[in-house]
Structure formats: structure tokens, C-alpha cells
Short mmCIF file of C-alpha atoms in Angstrom, two decimals:
data_model
loop_
_atom_site.label_atom_id
_atom_site.label_comp_id
_atom_site.label_asym_id
_atom_site.label_seq_id
_atom_site.Cartn_x
_atom_site.Cartn_y
_atom_site.Cartn_z
CA MET U 2 0.04 0.03 -0.03
CA GLU U 3 1.07 3.61 -0.43
CA GLY U 4 3.17 4.52 2.56
CA SER U 5 3.57 0.90 3.67
CA ALA U 6 6.83 -0.97 4.27
CA SER U 7 9.18 -1.11 1.33
CA GLY U 8 9.36 -4.87 1.62
CA LYS U 9 5.73 -5.22 0.79
CA PHE U 10 6.05 -2.96 -2.24
CA SER U 11 9.06 -4.99 -3.33
CA GLY U 12 6.96 -8.11 -3.16
CA TYR U 13 4.39 -6.52 -5.50
CA SER U 14 7.21 -5.50 -7.76
CA CYS U 15 8.59 -9.02 -7.89
CA LEU U 16 5.15 -10.42 -8.68
CA PHE U 17 4.68 -7.82 -11.39
CA MET U 18 7.99 -8.64 -12.99
CA ILE U 19 7.15 -12.37 -13.02
CA SER U 20 3.77 -11.81 -14.55
CA PHE U 21 5.15 -9.22 -16.96
CA LEU U 22 7.72 -11.74 -18.21
CA MET U 23 5.09 -14.37 -18.64
CA VAL U 24 3.02 -11.96 -20.69
CA CYS U 25 6.02 -11.04 -22.71
CA LEU U 26 6.87 -14.66 -23.51
CA GLY U 27 3.27 -15.20 -24.58
CA VAL U 28 3.39 -12.39 -27.19
CA ARG U 29 6.99 -12.56 -28.32
CA SER U 30 6.23 -15.29 -30.91
CA GLN U 31 4.01 -12.88 -32.79
CA LEU U 32 4.86 -9.35 -31.73
CA THR U 33 8.16 -7.78 -30.51
CA THR U 34 9.17 -4.54 -28.88
CA ASP U 35 11.93 -3.89 -31.47
CA PHE U 36 9.93 -4.62 -34.59
CA TYR U 37 10.55 -1.23 -36.20
CA ASN U 38 14.07 -0.69 -34.92
CA GLU U 39 15.58 -0.90 -38.37
CA SER U 40 12.66 -0.12 -40.68
CA CYS U 41 11.41 2.98 -38.81
CA PRO U 42 13.95 3.83 -36.04
CA ASN U 43 12.27 7.16 -35.15
CA LEU U 44 8.73 5.83 -34.84
CA LEU U 45 8.33 6.09 -31.11
CA THR U 46 9.65 9.67 -31.08
CA ILE U 47 7.28 10.66 -33.89
CA VAL U 48 4.23 9.19 -32.23
CA ARG U 49 5.13 10.61 -28.79
CA LYS U 50 5.51 14.16 -30.21
CA ALA U 51 2.19 13.96 -32.03
CA VAL U 52 0.29 12.63 -29.00
CA LYS U 53 1.87 15.27 -26.73
CA ASN U 54 0.75 17.99 -29.10
CA ALA U 55 -2.73 16.61 -29.33
CA ILE U 56 -3.09 16.41 -25.52
CA LYS U 57 -1.75 19.91 -25.20
CA THR U 58 -4.46 21.09 -27.57
CA GLU U 59 -7.18 19.05 -25.85
CA THR U 60 -6.49 17.21 -22.59
CA ARG U 61 -9.40 14.87 -23.16
CA MET U 62 -7.67 13.42 -26.20
CA ALA U 63 -5.53 11.20 -23.97
CA ALA U 64 -8.59 9.23 -22.86
CA SER U 65 -9.94 9.20 -26.37
CA LEU U 66 -6.79 7.58 -27.76
CA VAL U 67 -6.77 4.94 -25.05
CA ARG U 68 -10.41 4.20 -25.84
CA LEU U 69 -9.72 3.85 -29.55
CA HIS U 70 -7.22 1.16 -28.86
CA PHE U 71 -9.61 -0.63 -26.53
CA HIS U 72 -12.50 -0.49 -29.02
CA ASP U 73 -10.28 -1.66 -31.85
CA CYS U 74 -8.90 -4.72 -30.04
CA PHE U 75 -12.31 -5.99 -28.85
CA VAL U 76 -13.54 -6.25 -32.47
CA ASN U 77 -11.67 -8.45 -35.00
CA GLY U 78 -8.62 -8.16 -32.73
CA CYS U 79 -6.15 -5.27 -32.73
CA ASP U 80 -6.19 -4.58 -36.47
CA GLY U 81 -7.15 -0.95 -36.88
CA SER U 82 -10.66 -1.84 -38.11
CA VAL U 83 -12.26 0.81 -35.85
CA LEU U 84 -10.55 3.42 -38.01
CA LEU U 85 -12.24 2.46 -41.26
CA ASP U 86 -14.77 4.83 -42.75
CA GLY U 87 -18.16 3.70 -44.09
CA SER U 88 -21.79 3.51 -43.00
CA ASP U 89 -21.33 -0.19 -42.21
CA GLY U 90 -18.12 0.41 -40.23
CA GLU U 91 -17.46 0.11 -36.56
CA LYS U 92 -17.61 3.91 -36.14
CA SER U 93 -21.37 3.63 -36.65
CA ALA U 94 -21.94 0.87 -34.17
CA LEU U 95 -24.00 1.81 -31.14
CA PRO U 96 -21.14 1.78 -28.57
CA ASN U 97 -19.08 4.00 -30.88
CA LEU U 98 -21.51 6.35 -32.61
CA ASN U 99 -20.99 9.96 -31.48
CA SER U 100 -18.66 8.53 -28.80
CA VAL U 101 -15.30 7.26 -30.10
CA ARG U 102 -13.09 10.09 -31.25
CA GLY U 103 -9.52 11.02 -32.08
CA PHE U 104 -9.55 9.96 -35.69
CA ASP U 105 -8.07 13.25 -36.85
CA VAL U 106 -5.19 12.82 -34.39
CA VAL U 107 -4.50 9.32 -35.74
CA ASP U 108 -4.52 10.78 -39.27
CA THR U 109 -1.93 13.34 -38.26
CA ILE U 110 0.24 10.71 -36.63
CA LYS U 111 -0.04 8.40 -39.63
CA SER U 112 0.88 11.25 -41.98
CA SER U 113 4.03 12.00 -39.99
CA VAL U 114 4.99 8.35 -39.84
CA GLU U 115 4.40 7.90 -43.58
CA SER U 116 6.70 10.80 -44.29
CA ALA U 117 9.49 9.21 -42.36
CA CYS U 118 8.83 5.53 -43.16
CA PRO U 119 6.35 5.10 -46.02
CA GLY U 120 4.41 1.85 -46.12
CA VAL U 121 6.07 0.38 -43.08
CA VAL U 122 4.02 1.03 -39.88
CA SER U 123 0.44 -0.20 -39.44
CA CYS U 124 -2.42 1.88 -38.13
CA ALA U 125 -3.06 -0.81 -35.48
CA ASP U 126 0.44 -0.33 -34.13
CA ILE U 127 0.02 3.40 -34.11
CA LEU U 128 -3.07 2.97 -31.91
CA ALA U 129 -1.13 0.81 -29.47
CA ILE U 130 1.75 3.23 -29.16
CA ALA U 131 -0.56 6.25 -28.87
CA ALA U 132 -2.56 4.61 -26.08
CA ARG U 133 0.62 3.92 -24.09
CA ASP U 134 1.87 7.51 -24.62
CA SER U 135 -1.49 8.90 -23.61
CA VAL U 136 -1.33 7.10 -20.26
CA LEU U 137 2.24 8.13 -19.65
CA LEU U 138 1.67 11.85 -20.62
CA SER U 139 -1.31 11.90 -18.23
CA GLY U 140 0.84 10.95 -15.29
CA GLY U 141 0.48 7.22 -15.49
CA ASN U 142 2.96 4.39 -15.98
CA THR U 143 4.75 3.29 -19.13
CA TRP U 144 5.56 -0.05 -20.74
CA LYS U 145 7.30 -1.41 -23.83
CA VAL U 146 4.70 -1.80 -26.54
CA PHE U 147 4.79 -5.01 -28.53
CA LEU U 148 4.58 -4.29 -32.25
CA GLY U 149 4.28 -5.99 -35.64
CA ARG U 150 0.49 -5.87 -36.17
CA ARG U 151 -0.91 -5.51 -39.66
CA ASP U 152 -4.14 -3.75 -40.54
CA GLY U 153 -7.36 -5.59 -41.18
CA LEU U 154 -9.25 -5.34 -44.48
CA VAL U 155 -12.79 -5.18 -43.11
CA ALA U 156 -14.72 -3.54 -40.30
CA ASN U 157 -17.25 -5.46 -38.23
CA GLN U 158 -20.17 -3.36 -37.10
CA THR U 159 -22.11 -6.36 -35.79
CA GLY U 160 -19.10 -7.43 -33.78
CA ALA U 161 -18.86 -3.98 -32.27
CA ASN U 162 -22.53 -3.89 -31.34
CA ASN U 163 -22.36 -7.37 -29.77
CA GLY U 164 -18.79 -7.45 -28.36
CA LEU U 165 -18.11 -4.04 -26.83
CA PRO U 166 -19.24 -3.41 -23.19
CA PHE U 167 -22.06 -0.96 -22.67
CA PRO U 168 -22.23 1.37 -19.67
CA THR U 169 -25.52 -0.25 -18.65
CA ASP U 170 -24.29 -3.90 -18.93
CA SER U 171 -24.37 -6.14 -15.85
CA LEU U 172 -21.12 -7.30 -14.33
CA ASP U 173 -21.78 -10.80 -15.61
CA THR U 174 -22.28 -9.49 -19.11
CA ILE U 175 -19.15 -7.35 -19.02
CA THR U 176 -17.11 -10.26 -17.64
CA GLN U 177 -18.35 -12.55 -20.39
CA LYS U 178 -17.52 -10.00 -23.16
CA PHE U 179 -13.95 -9.76 -21.72
CA ALA U 180 -13.73 -13.58 -21.49
CA ASN U 181 -14.83 -13.82 -25.14
CA VAL U 182 -11.55 -12.09 -26.19
CA GLY U 183 -9.34 -13.89 -23.64
CA LEU U 184 -9.36 -11.38 -20.82
CA ASN U 185 -10.18 -12.16 -17.21
CA GLN U 186 -11.81 -10.36 -14.32
CA THR U 187 -8.59 -8.72 -13.18
CA ASP U 188 -8.43 -7.24 -16.63
CA VAL U 189 -12.03 -6.03 -16.34
CA VAL U 190 -11.18 -4.07 -13.17
CA SER U 191 -7.72 -2.81 -14.10
CA LEU U 192 -8.72 -1.68 -17.61
CA SER U 193 -11.84 0.06 -16.19
CA GLY U 194 -9.33 2.12 -14.26
CA ALA U 195 -8.62 3.98 -17.54
CA HIS U 196 -11.82 5.86 -16.61
CA THR U 197 -9.65 7.90 -14.21
CA ILE U 198 -9.29 10.25 -17.24
CA GLY U 199 -11.79 11.39 -19.83
CA LEU U 200 -15.38 12.49 -20.13
CA ALA U 201 -18.78 10.83 -20.47
CA ARG U 202 -21.97 12.19 -22.09
CA CYS U 203 -25.09 12.60 -19.91
CA THR U 204 -26.87 9.95 -22.09
CA THR U 205 -24.47 7.25 -20.79
CA PHE U 206 -25.46 7.63 -17.18
CA SER U 207 -28.75 9.61 -17.13
CA SER U 208 -30.79 6.44 -16.34
CA ARG U 209 -29.15 6.49 -12.91
CA LEU U 210 -30.32 10.00 -12.06
CA PHE U 211 -34.13 9.97 -12.18
CA ASN U 212 -36.73 7.54 -10.97
CA PHE U 213 -39.98 6.95 -12.80
CA SER U 214 -41.64 10.10 -11.39
CA GLY U 215 -38.57 12.17 -12.11
CA THR U 216 -38.33 13.36 -8.45
CA GLY U 217 -35.39 11.32 -7.22
CA ALA U 218 -32.47 9.11 -8.12
CA ALA U 219 -33.09 5.78 -9.85
CA ASP U 220 -29.87 4.34 -8.55
CA SER U 221 -29.43 4.36 -4.79
CA THR U 222 -25.77 3.37 -5.05
CA MET U 223 -24.77 6.82 -6.29
CA ASP U 224 -23.65 9.44 -3.72
CA THR U 225 -26.63 11.77 -3.09
CA GLU U 226 -24.69 14.99 -3.49
CA MET U 227 -23.28 13.72 -6.78
CA VAL U 228 -26.76 12.83 -7.92
CA SER U 229 -27.97 16.34 -7.17
CA ASP U 230 -25.18 17.94 -9.08
CA LEU U 231 -25.59 15.72 -12.09
CA GLN U 232 -29.38 16.19 -12.16
CA THR U 233 -28.68 19.88 -12.62
CA LEU U 234 -26.06 19.23 -15.29
CA CYS U 235 -28.14 16.62 -17.10
CA PRO U 236 -31.82 17.56 -16.85
CA GLN U 237 -34.35 15.15 -18.28
CA SER U 238 -35.22 17.74 -20.90
CA GLY U 239 -31.57 17.97 -22.07
CA ASP U 240 -30.27 16.44 -25.30
CA GLY U 241 -27.93 14.08 -23.42
CA ASN U 242 -24.69 15.32 -25.12
CA THR U 243 -23.42 17.43 -22.19
CA THR U 244 -20.21 15.88 -20.80
CA THR U 245 -18.74 15.51 -17.35
CA SER U 246 -15.60 13.91 -15.94
CA LEU U 247 -15.60 10.16 -15.47
CA ASP U 248 -13.44 10.82 -12.38
CA GLN U 249 -15.15 13.70 -10.58
CA ASN U 250 -12.13 14.30 -8.24
CA SER U 251 -9.10 13.93 -10.52
CA THR U 252 -10.20 14.74 -14.06
CA ASP U 253 -7.03 14.74 -16.16
CA LEU U 254 -4.54 12.78 -14.00
CA PHE U 255 -4.01 9.08 -14.57
CA ASP U 256 -4.07 7.75 -10.98
CA ASN U 257 -6.04 5.42 -8.71
CA HIS U 258 -8.70 7.97 -7.72
CA TYR U 259 -11.22 6.21 -9.91
CA PHE U 260 -11.19 3.32 -7.44
CA LYS U 261 -11.33 5.57 -4.40
CA ASN U 262 -14.51 7.04 -5.93
CA LEU U 263 -16.15 3.63 -6.21
CA LEU U 264 -15.74 3.06 -2.45
CA VAL U 265 -18.00 6.07 -1.73
CA GLY U 266 -20.56 5.72 -4.49
CA LYS U 267 -19.04 8.17 -6.87
CA GLY U 268 -18.62 5.96 -9.92
CA LEU U 269 -20.18 7.80 -12.81
CA LEU U 270 -21.24 4.98 -15.03
CA SER U 271 -23.29 2.02 -13.81
CA SER U 272 -20.67 -0.30 -15.28
CA ASP U 273 -18.13 1.48 -13.01
CA GLN U 274 -20.00 1.35 -9.78
CA ILE U 275 -21.09 -2.30 -10.12
CA LEU U 276 -17.44 -3.31 -9.76
CA PHE U 277 -17.80 -2.45 -6.09
CA THR U 278 -21.47 -2.47 -5.18
CA GLY U 279 -23.17 -4.81 -7.66
CA ASP U 280 -24.64 -8.06 -6.53
CA ALA U 281 -21.91 -10.07 -8.30
CA ALA U 282 -19.13 -7.88 -6.88
CA ALA U 283 -19.02 -9.19 -3.37
CA SER U 284 -16.86 -12.28 -4.16
CA THR U 285 -15.20 -11.10 -7.38
CA THR U 286 -14.29 -7.51 -8.28
CA LYS U 287 -14.86 -5.77 -4.95
CA SER U 288 -11.57 -6.83 -3.44
CA LEU U 289 -9.64 -5.71 -6.53
CA VAL U 290 -11.29 -2.23 -6.32
CA GLN U 291 -10.27 -2.05 -2.64
CA ASN U 292 -6.69 -3.08 -3.31
CA TYR U 293 -6.27 -0.63 -6.21
CA SER U 294 -7.84 2.20 -4.23
CA SER U 295 -5.09 1.90 -1.55
CA ASP U 296 -2.19 0.83 -3.73
CA SER U 297 -1.54 2.76 -6.90
CA GLY U 298 1.57 0.69 -7.63
CA LEU U 299 -0.48 -2.48 -7.77
CA PHE U 300 -3.02 -0.77 -10.03
CA PHE U 301 -0.35 0.42 -12.40
CA SER U 302 1.28 -3.00 -12.54
CA ASP U 303 -1.99 -4.84 -13.28
CA PHE U 304 -3.05 -2.17 -15.78
CA THR U 305 0.23 -2.58 -17.64
CA ASN U 306 -0.22 -6.35 -17.82
CA SER U 307 -3.82 -6.03 -19.01
CA MET U 308 -2.89 -3.49 -21.67
CA ILE U 309 -0.24 -5.82 -23.03
CA LYS U 310 -2.67 -8.72 -23.03
CA MET U 311 -5.38 -6.68 -24.68
CA GLY U 312 -2.89 -5.52 -27.36
CA ASN U 313 -2.26 -9.13 -28.27
CA ILE U 314 -5.86 -10.03 -29.04
CA ASN U 315 -5.76 -11.83 -32.41
CA PRO U 316 -3.12 -9.57 -34.08
CA LYS U 317 -2.66 -9.98 -37.85
CA THR U 318 0.93 -10.66 -38.60
CA GLY U 319 3.10 -11.89 -41.46
CA SER U 320 1.20 -11.87 -44.72
CA ASN U 321 -2.17 -11.45 -43.10
CA GLY U 322 -3.73 -8.06 -43.54
CA GLU U 323 -1.87 -5.01 -44.93
CA ILE U 324 -0.05 -1.84 -44.00
CA ARG U 325 -2.70 0.85 -44.77
CA THR U 326 -1.46 4.08 -46.34
CA ASN U 327 -4.54 5.86 -45.10
CA CYS U 328 -5.97 4.54 -41.83
CA ARG U 329 -9.55 5.32 -42.96
CA VAL U 330 -9.62 3.11 -46.02
CA VAL U 331 -8.03 -0.10 -47.23
CA ASN U 332 -5.32 0.16 -49.90
CA SER U 333 -6.68 0.14 -53.44
#
């Protein structure tokens, strides 16, 4: 725990290193951290500079880029399919419509990378690097990104509708959606911690704010003062597009405050709060929330492992897929 004996933290560090090495060994056969060392040696510097500029322009962009990587990997694997334009694309799926963002930033990064190393770096790999840099530049931890993904040739709107978690899903449903792509319940909780940065639209949590008569809260697990503030921000007559911070106490800093909020009923989304107070949470996710709330080092370690695991969901490698010149369309 923060402020506890150094020996205990060292124990966590040792466990982290062991699990990190196990994760690394699992992905090394397909992806490597030095994949572009010769073909595009300045890649990481180029991406870091572009992400830094984007966050400087709009702090929220850090969360948006992390979310893009998440929403890409959960559909067809980490293959850049979320970036493809088209009315039948993943951008138009219900979990993504008017929600996922940052496509212009990815275009800017891709343009800079193409200028330095034409036809070499995939859009899927750019998403993975940008997500890591977004966490780091927001005050979070860093990790070596495994690279070598190729871009997919098709989007999967149906897969996005069925496979991506919704903010109103039950814990069992969320857990199953994670399991469907090879992630476990520790991954559910640690990756949810990315909600320590970013914003959410009123429409994603308004069902928690008003009961049938419109006179009180529909969800008794939410802090009453927070309910009152959000009812003012998100009136029933509103259009639902007003935004507020996912982490009401630490908006732009990547830390463990998200988990501290859950302990006192200040999780914004239903899918956040059920990690601690849902019926299924008592024997599963609740203890993880408690541990992460008191030990930021443990959260960062588990988050790193989960991001590496997520980044290795069905990557296209070798001759499978392509290296898109434009992330929005397949090569002609």
C-alpha cells in the first residue's frame, strides 16, 4: 500500500515482474518490442511528439486515444478496423456512434509516420503506441509496446454492437465480453481504471439520475450529492450530449482516484460502480477495487499487464492483412 513498508512494495514489484515476463513470453512469438528498430527507427519519437501536441491542444484526447485502442482490439482483434470509414463500419456501431473520437489525431500521426517511413507502420500499431503514450503523458505508468500488427481489411459493425461493453451492462455481461476475447476479471477491473481520465456524455449515465416520477435518483448506489449535481447538469429535458468527468475528483490525471470514488458511491457509469457495489461484486471484483484504491503501484502493474494482453488479441501478422497508407480506407 502507499506509505507501507518497502518490503511489501518490493513483493508486489517481484510479482509484477514475473507476470510481466510471462505476458512477454506469450506475445513474443508474434509481436516484438523492437519490430521497427531498423525499418522505422524514429517511430516512437514521432508518435510521442504527436500525442503530446494533441493532448496539449485538448487534454481529453488522452482518454480518447486509449479508448480507440480498446474499441479496436475488442472487435476483430487489434487490427485498426475501428478506424475504417463507411456507413457499415465500426464507427457507426451503437457503442461508438458519437462517442469514439480522435480519428483526426490518428490521421496526423499516420501522415508524420508515412513521411518518415512510407508503407512500413500499421495503423493498428500506431493505436497501441498512442494509447501507451496517452497514459504516460497523463501521469500514469509506461511499458514497452509489442509491435508488428498488420491492418485488417474489413470492419465489423455487428461485432462492435455485440462485443463491446455498454455502460448499462451487468457485471456478468461485461465479464463474459472480456472472456470472449481472452481477458479475465482482473483485466475487467484494471482496464476500467482507464476511466480515471476522460469524459462521458449525460446519455451514458442519465438512467441512474431519475426515478420513474422524475423526483429522485433511480440508482441508490450513487452518492446523493453527486446525484444532485448531475441532475442539474443533465436535466431530463436535455439532449444528453453534455459531458462531465468520469473521475469527478481527478479529471485529467491518470491515478487510482477512480477506485477511491467507487468506495464512496461516486462511480459515474453504472458499469463502473457495479465493480464495487453490484450483486456479483462481493466475491469477485470488490476486493480488486479495494486493493487498487489503496495501492496505486499495484493498479499500475496490473493495468500494464492487462494493456499488453489486450494488445495481443488476435493480431494480424506476417502476410495477413496489410499496412494501410490511409488509416480510414483499405489500400486500393
